[in-house]
Coordinates of C-alpha atoms in Angstrom, one line a residue:
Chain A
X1 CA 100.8 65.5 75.7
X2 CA 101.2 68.6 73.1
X3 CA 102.6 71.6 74.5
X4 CA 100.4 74.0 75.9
X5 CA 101.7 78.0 76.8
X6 CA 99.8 80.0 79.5
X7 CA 100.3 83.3 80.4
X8 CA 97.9 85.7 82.7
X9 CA 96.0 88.1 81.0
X10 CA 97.3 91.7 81.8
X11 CA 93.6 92.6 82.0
X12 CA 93.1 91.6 85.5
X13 CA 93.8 92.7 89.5
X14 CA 95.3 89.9 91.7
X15 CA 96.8 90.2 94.9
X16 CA 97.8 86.9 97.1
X17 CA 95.5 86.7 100.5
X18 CA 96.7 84.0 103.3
X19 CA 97.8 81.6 100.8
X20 CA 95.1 81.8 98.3
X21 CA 95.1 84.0 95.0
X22 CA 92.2 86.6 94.1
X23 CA 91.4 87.0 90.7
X24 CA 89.3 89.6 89.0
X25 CA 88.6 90.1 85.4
X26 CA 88.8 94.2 85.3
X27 CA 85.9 94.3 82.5
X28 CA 83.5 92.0 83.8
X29 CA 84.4 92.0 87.2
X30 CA 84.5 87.9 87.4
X31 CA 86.4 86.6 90.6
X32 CA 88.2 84.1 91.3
X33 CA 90.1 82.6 94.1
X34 CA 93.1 80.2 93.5
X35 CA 94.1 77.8 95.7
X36 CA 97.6 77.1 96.7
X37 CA 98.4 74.1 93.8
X38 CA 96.2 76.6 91.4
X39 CA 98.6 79.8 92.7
X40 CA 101.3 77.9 92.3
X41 CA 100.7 77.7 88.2
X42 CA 99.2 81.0 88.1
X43 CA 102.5 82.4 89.3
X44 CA 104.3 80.9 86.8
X45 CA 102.3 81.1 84.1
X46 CA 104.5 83.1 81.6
X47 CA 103.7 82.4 78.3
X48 CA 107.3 80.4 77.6
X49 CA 107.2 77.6 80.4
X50 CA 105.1 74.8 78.8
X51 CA 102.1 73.7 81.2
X52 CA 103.8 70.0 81.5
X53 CA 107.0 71.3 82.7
X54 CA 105.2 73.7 85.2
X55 CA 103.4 70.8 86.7
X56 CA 106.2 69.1 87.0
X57 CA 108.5 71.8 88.2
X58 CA 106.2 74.1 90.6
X59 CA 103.2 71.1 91.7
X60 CA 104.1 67.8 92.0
X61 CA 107.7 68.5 94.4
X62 CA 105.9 70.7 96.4
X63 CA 102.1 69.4 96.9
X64 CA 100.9 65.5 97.7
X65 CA 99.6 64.9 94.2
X66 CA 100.6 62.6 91.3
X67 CA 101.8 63.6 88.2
X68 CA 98.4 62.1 86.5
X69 CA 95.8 63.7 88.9
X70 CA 98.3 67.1 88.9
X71 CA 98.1 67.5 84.7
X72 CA 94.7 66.5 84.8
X73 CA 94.1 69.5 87.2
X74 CA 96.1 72.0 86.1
X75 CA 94.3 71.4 82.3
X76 CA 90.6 71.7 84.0
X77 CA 92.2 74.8 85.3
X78 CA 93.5 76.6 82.7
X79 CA 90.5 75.4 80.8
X80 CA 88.3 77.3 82.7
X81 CA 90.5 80.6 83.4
X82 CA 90.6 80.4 79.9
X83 CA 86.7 80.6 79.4
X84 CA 87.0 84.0 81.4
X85 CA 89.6 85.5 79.6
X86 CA 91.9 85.5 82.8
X87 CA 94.5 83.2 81.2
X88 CA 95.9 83.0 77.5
X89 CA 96.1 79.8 76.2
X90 CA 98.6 79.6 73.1
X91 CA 100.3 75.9 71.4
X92 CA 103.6 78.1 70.9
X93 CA 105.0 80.2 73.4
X94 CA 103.8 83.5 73.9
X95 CA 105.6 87.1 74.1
X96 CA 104.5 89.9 76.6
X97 CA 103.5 92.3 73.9
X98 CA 101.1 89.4 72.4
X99 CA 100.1 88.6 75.6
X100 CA 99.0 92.2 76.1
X101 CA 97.4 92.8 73.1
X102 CA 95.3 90.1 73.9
X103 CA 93.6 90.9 76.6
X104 CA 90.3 93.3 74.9
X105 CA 92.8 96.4 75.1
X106 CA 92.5 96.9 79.2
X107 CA 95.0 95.7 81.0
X108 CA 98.2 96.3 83.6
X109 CA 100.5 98.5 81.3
Chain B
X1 CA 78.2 83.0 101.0
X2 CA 79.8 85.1 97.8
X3 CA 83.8 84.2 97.1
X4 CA 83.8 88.1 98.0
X5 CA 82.1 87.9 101.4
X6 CA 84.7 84.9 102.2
X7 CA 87.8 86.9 101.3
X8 CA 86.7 90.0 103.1
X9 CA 86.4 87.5 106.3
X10 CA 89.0 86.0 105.7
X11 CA 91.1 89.4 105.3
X12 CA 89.3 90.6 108.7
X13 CA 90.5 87.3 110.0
X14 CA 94.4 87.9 109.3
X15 CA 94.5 92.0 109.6
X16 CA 95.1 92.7 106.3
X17 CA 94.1 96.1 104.5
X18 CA 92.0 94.1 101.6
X19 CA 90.5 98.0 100.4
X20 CA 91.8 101.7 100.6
X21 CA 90.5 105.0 99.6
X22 CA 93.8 107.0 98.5
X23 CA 92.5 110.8 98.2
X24 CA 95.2 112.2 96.1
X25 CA 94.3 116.0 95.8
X26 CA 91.7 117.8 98.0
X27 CA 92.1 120.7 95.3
X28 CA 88.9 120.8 92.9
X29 CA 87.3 122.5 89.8
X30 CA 84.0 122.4 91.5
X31 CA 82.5 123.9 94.7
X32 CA 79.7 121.7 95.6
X33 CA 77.8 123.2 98.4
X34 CA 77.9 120.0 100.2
X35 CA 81.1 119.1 100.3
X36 CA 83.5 119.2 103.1
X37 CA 86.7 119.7 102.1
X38 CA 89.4 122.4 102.4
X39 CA 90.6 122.9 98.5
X40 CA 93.3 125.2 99.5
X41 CA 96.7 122.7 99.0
X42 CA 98.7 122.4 102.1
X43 CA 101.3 120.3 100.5
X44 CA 100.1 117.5 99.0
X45 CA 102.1 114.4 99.0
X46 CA 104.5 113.8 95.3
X47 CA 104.2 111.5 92.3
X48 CA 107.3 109.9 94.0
X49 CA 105.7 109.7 97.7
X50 CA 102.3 108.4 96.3
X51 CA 103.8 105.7 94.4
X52 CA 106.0 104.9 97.3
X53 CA 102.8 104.5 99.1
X54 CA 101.1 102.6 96.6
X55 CA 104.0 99.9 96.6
X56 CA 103.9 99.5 100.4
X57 CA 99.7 99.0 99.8
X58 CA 100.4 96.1 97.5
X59 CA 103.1 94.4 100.2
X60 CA 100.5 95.1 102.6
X61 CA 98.2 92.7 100.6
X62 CA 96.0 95.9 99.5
X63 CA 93.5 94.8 96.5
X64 CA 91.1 97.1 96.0
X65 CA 92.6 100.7 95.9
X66 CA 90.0 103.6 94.8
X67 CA 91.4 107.3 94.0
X68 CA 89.6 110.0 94.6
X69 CA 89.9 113.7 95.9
X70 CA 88.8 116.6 95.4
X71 CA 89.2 116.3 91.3
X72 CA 91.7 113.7 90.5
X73 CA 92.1 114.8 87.2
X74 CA 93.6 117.9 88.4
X75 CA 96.6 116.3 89.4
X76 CA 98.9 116.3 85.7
X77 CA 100.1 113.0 87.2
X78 CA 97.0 110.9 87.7
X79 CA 97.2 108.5 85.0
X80 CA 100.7 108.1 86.3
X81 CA 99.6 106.9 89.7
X82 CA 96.5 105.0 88.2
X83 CA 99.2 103.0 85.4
X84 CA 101.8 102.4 88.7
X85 CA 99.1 101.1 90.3
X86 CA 97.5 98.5 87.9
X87 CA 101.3 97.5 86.9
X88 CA 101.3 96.7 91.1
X89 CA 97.9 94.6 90.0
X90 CA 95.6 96.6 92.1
X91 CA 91.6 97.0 91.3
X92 CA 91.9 100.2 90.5
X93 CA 88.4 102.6 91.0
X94 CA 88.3 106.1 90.5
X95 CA 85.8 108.6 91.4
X96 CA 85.8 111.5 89.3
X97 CA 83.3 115.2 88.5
X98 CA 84.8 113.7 85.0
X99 CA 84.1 117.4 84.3
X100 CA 88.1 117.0 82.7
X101 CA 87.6 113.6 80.5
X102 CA 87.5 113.8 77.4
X103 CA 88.2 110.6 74.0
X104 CA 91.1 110.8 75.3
X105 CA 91.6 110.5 79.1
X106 CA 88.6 107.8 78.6
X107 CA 90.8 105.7 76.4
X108 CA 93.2 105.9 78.6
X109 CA 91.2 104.4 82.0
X110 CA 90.3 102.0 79.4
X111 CA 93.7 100.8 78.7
X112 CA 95.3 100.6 82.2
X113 CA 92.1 98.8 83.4
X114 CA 90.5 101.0 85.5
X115 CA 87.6 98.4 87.0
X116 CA 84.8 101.0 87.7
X117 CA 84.4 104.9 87.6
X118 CA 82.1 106.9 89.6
X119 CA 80.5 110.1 88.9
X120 CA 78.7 112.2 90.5
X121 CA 75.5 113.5 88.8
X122 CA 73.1 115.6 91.1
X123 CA 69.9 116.0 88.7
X124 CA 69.2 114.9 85.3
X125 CA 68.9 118.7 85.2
X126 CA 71.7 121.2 84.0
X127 CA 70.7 123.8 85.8
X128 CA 70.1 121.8 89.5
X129 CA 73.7 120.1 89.0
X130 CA 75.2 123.3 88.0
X131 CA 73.7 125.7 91.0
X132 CA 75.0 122.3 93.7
X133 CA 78.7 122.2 91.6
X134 CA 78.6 125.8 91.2
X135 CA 80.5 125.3 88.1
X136 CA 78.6 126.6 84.8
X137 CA 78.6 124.1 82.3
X138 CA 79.8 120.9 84.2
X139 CA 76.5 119.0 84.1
X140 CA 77.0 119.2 80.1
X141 CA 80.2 118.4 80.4
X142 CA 80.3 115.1 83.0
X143 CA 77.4 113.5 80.9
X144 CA 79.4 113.7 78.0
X145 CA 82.3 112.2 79.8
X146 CA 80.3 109.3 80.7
X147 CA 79.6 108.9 76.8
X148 CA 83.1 109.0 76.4
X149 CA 83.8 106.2 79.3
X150 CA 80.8 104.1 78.0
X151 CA 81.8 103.9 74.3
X152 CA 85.1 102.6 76.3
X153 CA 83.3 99.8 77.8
X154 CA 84.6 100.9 81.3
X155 CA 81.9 100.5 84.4
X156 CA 80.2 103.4 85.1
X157 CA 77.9 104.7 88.6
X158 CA 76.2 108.0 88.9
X159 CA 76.7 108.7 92.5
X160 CA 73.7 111.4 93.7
X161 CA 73.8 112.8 96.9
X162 CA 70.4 113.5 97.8
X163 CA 69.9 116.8 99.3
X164 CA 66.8 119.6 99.5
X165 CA 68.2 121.1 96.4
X166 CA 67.7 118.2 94.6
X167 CA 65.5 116.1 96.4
X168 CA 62.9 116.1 93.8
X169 CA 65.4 115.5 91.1
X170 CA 66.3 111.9 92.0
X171 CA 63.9 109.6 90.4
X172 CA 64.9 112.2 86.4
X173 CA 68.7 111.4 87.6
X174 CA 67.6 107.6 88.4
X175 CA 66.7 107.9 84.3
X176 CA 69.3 110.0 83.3
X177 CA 71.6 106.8 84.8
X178 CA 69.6 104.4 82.8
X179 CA 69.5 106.2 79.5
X180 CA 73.5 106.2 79.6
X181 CA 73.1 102.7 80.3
X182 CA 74.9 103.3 84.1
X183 CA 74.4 102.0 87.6
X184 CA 73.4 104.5 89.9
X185 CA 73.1 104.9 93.5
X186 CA 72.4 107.3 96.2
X187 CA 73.1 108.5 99.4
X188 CA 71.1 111.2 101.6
X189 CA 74.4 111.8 104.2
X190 CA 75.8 115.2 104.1
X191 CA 78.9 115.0 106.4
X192 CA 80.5 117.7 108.5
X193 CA 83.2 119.7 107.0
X194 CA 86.7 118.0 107.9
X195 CA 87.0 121.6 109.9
X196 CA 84.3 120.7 112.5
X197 CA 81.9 123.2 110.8
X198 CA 78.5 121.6 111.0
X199 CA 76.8 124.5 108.8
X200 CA 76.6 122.2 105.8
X201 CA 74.0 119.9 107.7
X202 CA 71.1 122.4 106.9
X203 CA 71.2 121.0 103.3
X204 CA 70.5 117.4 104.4
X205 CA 66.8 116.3 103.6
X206 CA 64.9 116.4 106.7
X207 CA 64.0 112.7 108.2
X208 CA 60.4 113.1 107.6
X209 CA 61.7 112.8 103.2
X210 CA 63.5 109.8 103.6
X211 CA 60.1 107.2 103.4
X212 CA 59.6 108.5 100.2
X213 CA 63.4 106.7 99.2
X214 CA 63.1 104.2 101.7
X215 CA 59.9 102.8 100.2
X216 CA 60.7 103.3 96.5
X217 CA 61.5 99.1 95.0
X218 CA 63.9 100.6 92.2
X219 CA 66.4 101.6 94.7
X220 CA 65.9 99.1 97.6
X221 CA 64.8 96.1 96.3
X222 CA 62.1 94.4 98.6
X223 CA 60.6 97.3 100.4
X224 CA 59.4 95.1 102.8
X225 CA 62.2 93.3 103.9
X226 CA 64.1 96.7 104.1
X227 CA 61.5 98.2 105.9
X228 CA 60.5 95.4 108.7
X229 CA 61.0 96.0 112.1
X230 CA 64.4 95.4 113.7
X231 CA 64.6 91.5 115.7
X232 CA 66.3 91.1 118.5
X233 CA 69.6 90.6 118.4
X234 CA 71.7 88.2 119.3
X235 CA 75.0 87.4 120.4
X236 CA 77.0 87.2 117.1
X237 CA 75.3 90.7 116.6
X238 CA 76.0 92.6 120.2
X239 CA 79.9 90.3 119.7
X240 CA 80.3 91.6 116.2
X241 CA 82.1 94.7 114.8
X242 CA 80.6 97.9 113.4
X243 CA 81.9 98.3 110.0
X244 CA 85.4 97.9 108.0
X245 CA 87.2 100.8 109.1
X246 CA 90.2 99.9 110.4
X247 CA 89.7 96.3 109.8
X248 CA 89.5 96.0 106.4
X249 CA 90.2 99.8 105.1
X250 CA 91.3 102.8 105.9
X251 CA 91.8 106.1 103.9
X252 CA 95.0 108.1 103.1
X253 CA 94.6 112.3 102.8
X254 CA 96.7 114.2 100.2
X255 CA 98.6 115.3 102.9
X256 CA 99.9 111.1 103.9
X257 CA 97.8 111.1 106.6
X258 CA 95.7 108.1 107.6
X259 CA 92.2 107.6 108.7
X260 CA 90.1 104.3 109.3
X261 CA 87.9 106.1 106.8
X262 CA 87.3 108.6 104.4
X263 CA 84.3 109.5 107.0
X264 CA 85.8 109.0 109.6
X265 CA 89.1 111.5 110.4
X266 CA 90.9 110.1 113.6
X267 CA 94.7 110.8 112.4
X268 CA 95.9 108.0 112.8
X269 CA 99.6 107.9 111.8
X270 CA 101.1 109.9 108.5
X271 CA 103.1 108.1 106.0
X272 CA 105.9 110.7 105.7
X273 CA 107.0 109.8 108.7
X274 CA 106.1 106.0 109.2
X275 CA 105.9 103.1 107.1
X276 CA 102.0 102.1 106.1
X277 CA 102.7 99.0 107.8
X278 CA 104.0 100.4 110.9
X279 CA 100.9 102.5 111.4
X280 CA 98.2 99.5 110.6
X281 CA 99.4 97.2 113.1
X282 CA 100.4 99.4 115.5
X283 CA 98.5 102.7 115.5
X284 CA 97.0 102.9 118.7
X285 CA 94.1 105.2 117.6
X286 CA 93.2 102.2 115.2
X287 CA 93.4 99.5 117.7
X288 CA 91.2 101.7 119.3
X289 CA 88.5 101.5 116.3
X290 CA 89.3 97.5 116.0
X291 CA 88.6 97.0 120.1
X292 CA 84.3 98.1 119.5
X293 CA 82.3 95.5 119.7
X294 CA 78.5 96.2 119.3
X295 CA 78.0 94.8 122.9
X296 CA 79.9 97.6 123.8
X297 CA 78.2 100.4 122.9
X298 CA 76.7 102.5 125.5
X299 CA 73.3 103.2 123.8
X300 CA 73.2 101.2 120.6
X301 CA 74.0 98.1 122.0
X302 CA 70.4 98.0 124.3
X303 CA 69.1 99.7 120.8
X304 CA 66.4 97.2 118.9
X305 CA 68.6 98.2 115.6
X306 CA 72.0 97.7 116.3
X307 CA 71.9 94.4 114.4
X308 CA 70.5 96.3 111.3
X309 CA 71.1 100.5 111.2
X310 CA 73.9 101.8 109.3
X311 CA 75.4 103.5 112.1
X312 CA 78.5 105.1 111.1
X313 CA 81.5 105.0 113.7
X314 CA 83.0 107.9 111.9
X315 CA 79.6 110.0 112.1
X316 CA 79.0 109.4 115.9
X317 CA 82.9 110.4 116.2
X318 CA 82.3 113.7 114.4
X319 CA 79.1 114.1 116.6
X320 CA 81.6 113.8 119.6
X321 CA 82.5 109.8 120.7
X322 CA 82.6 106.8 118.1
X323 CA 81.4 104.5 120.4
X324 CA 78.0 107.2 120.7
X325 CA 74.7 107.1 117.9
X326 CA 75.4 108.8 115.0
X327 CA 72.4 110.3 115.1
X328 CA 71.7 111.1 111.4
X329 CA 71.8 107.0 111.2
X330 CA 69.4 107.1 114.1
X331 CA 67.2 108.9 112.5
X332 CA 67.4 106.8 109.0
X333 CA 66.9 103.4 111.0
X334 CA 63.5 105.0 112.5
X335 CA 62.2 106.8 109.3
X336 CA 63.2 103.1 107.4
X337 CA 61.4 100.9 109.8
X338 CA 58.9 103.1 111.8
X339 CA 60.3 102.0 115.2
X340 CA 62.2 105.2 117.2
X341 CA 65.8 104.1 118.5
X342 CA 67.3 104.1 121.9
X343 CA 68.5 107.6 121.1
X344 CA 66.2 109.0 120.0
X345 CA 64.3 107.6 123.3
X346 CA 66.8 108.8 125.5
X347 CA 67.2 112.4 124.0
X348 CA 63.9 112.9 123.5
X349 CA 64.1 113.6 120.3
X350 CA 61.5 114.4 117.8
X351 CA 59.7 111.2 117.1
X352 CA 57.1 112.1 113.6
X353 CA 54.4 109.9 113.2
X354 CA 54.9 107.2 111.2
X355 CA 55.0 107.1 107.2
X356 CA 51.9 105.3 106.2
X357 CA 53.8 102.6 104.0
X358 CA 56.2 102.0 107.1
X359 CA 54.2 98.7 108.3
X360 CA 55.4 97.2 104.8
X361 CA 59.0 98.7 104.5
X362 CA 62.5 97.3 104.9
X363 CA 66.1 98.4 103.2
X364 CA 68.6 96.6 101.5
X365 CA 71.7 98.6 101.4
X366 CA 73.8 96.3 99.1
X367 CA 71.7 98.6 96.5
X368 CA 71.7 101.7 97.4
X369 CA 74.8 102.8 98.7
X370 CA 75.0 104.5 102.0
X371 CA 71.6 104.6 102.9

């Protein structure tokens, strides 16, 4: 599996509610709710941590899943977070200030 | 069900604050003749204490925080609060006269991610905004403003409080919205000053006006199904709650103190001198507000409407007990569906014959706010 960077896009408003993560796109208002495996990448996606290692590191020892099913998952995921503009998707690691200069000019300063 | 409509249960399910209005100046650089605040400031709270606030909203599990006033823009330090705030990852709306944004302050909203701003626009016509605002010059320059937001990109609502002044201005302010390419919704409720002075109610359009809004598709949707005739209720309705406040939301003055609505002023607790916290869970005025059920109502709850009328808490509290009518809802729930409440019953009130449409009306509220 190639390396694959995430990072959340600074153009959003989240806030954790029993568990489960709410997601909304500040300039299309498109929401989202994460589940607990789903928070559990979202929290640590930042932009350095490679995808695989997150899996490995924040899923698999923490929620009844196998590696397989959990990277199969997590790339459906981030696939379609990425669709919305909610996650950055990058093959090298990515820095804050690209991160935020990516997101259409909106975002959390 | 909409993933919004499950989080808000799910919120009321587990007490958390999931939306608060944050008023963060009652001072203004208007004078509607509608509006019922004192702008004189009696110490409104600090950059420092307002961001203090702000991160106890977000431990709270606060998402949607909306700023208004009075003019926020009159505070020098509003962008401040509104950047502290988005870094917390709120949903951040503001409600603005925009009378003071300009490229500038626009770009600005724009860049911290401001979700939605709304404005409020009183006619499409100068001289009918500027007599309500009583500031020359401010229709001229709020439109331009919402230029300015537009070419931004940001979300943008005309709010229009309906009134006799401009009663016959709402359809050209319903076009004005839709020539800037903005949502636009409006409300006929003219509240009582936060003083108790109830003088302000003689600019509310009389009942007998609202079939004309009621009945009018571009603002309600399916006139019929907002207009049919209340069923009966059932349990889940007489067992259910009357609205957010205090359950969901609650509003914060200038001043720290907190209500379980911005219409709705039962202090509560005041954040100088307790944690937000502290005061949700254990205010006793809002377990109060959280203990009505619908079944316990002593007139709504044998009213045909109570599964259906937009009976404000807040409103029957200012009119003397929240668990009473608020009688201004009353009287919308009888001119929307043609059938008089149980308060109107019981008081005697002033039952108009019906509108001639009313056979074929029903509301939805989802589009016009407040009605």
């Amino acid at each position: 599996m190639r390396d694959v960077y995430i990072a959340r896009s600074s153009a959003i408003a989240s806030r954790v509610l029993a568990g489960e993560t709410m997601v909304m796109h500040v300039t299309d208002s498109t929401f989202f709710t994460l589940n607990e495996v789903a928070t559990a990448i979202w929290h640590a996606a930042d932009g350095v941590t490679p995808l695989a290692e997150i899996v490995t590191r924040n899923v698999c020892p923490n929620f009844e899943i196998t590696p397989q099913e959990a990277f199969a998952d997590a790339e459906e995921f981030v696939r379609e977070l990425a669709t919305h503009g909610i996650l950055q998707v990058s093959d090298h690691p990515m820095l804050a200030q690209a991160v935020l200069n990516q997101s259409s000019g909106a975002g959390a300063p | 069900m909409s993933l919004m409509y499950e989080m808000n249960n799910k919120a009321f399910d587990h007490g958390v604050p999931l939306s608060v209005h944050m008023d963060v100046t009652y001072r203004c650089n208007e004078r509607c003749v509608h509006c019922y605040l004192d702008h004189d400031d009696h110490g409104e709270m600090t950059t420092a204490e307002i961001k203090g606030i702000i991160d106890q909203l977000a431990e709270a599990g606060t998402f949607f925080l909306t700023f208004s006033g009075g003019e926020v823009f009159l505070r020098r330090d509003f962008l401040e609060l509104v950047a502290h705030a988005r870094k917390l990852l709120f949903n951040v709306k503001v409600k603005t006269n925009a009378v003071m944004i300009r490229e500038r302050e626009a770009q600005e909203l724009r860049r911290l991610g401001v979700e939605q701003i709304q404005i409020s626009v009183y006619s499409h016509r100068a001289e009918v905004h500027d007599a309500i605002t009583k500031l020359p010059g401010s229709w001229a320059r709020t439109t331009r403003a919402i230029r300015f937001l537009k070419d931004q990109g940001l979300k943008v609502t005309i709010a229009n409080v309906l009134m006799n002044d401009n009663f016959d201005d709402y359809k050209g302010a319903q076009a004005l919205a839709e020539e800037l390419g903005v949502s636009y919704t409006l409300d006929p409720t003219v509240s009582p000053k936060m003083d108790g002075d109830h003088s302000i109610l003689s600019l509310r359009v009389p009942g007998t006006a609202l079939p004309t809004v009621f009945h009018d598709p571009s603002l309600v949707g399916d006139v019929a199904e907002y207009c049919a005739p209340p069923s009966a209720p059932g349990e889940d309705v007489l067992n259910g709650y009357p609205c957010s406040a205090g359950h969901t939301s609650c509003y914060i003055t200038p001043y720290a103190d907190v209500f379980p609505c911005v219409q709705f002023p039962l202090p509560s607790g005041n954040l100088r001198q307790q944690k937000f916290l502290d005061i949700w869970r254990n205010s006793t005025q809002l377990e109060d507000v959280r203990s009505i059920r619908a079944r316990d109502l002593p007139t709504c709850s044998g009213c045909g409407h109570v599964g259906t009328c937009s009976r404000c808490p807040g409103l029957a509290f200012m009119e003397g007990d929240m668990r009473g009518p608020s009688t201004v809802d009353c009287e919308k729930s009888f001119y929307r569906t043609g059938v008089p409440s149980a308060n109107m019953r019981r008081r005697g009130l002033e039952v108009p014959a019906p509108h001639p449409m009313q056979q074929l009306v029903q509301i939805a509220p989802a589009l016009v706010q407040g009605l």
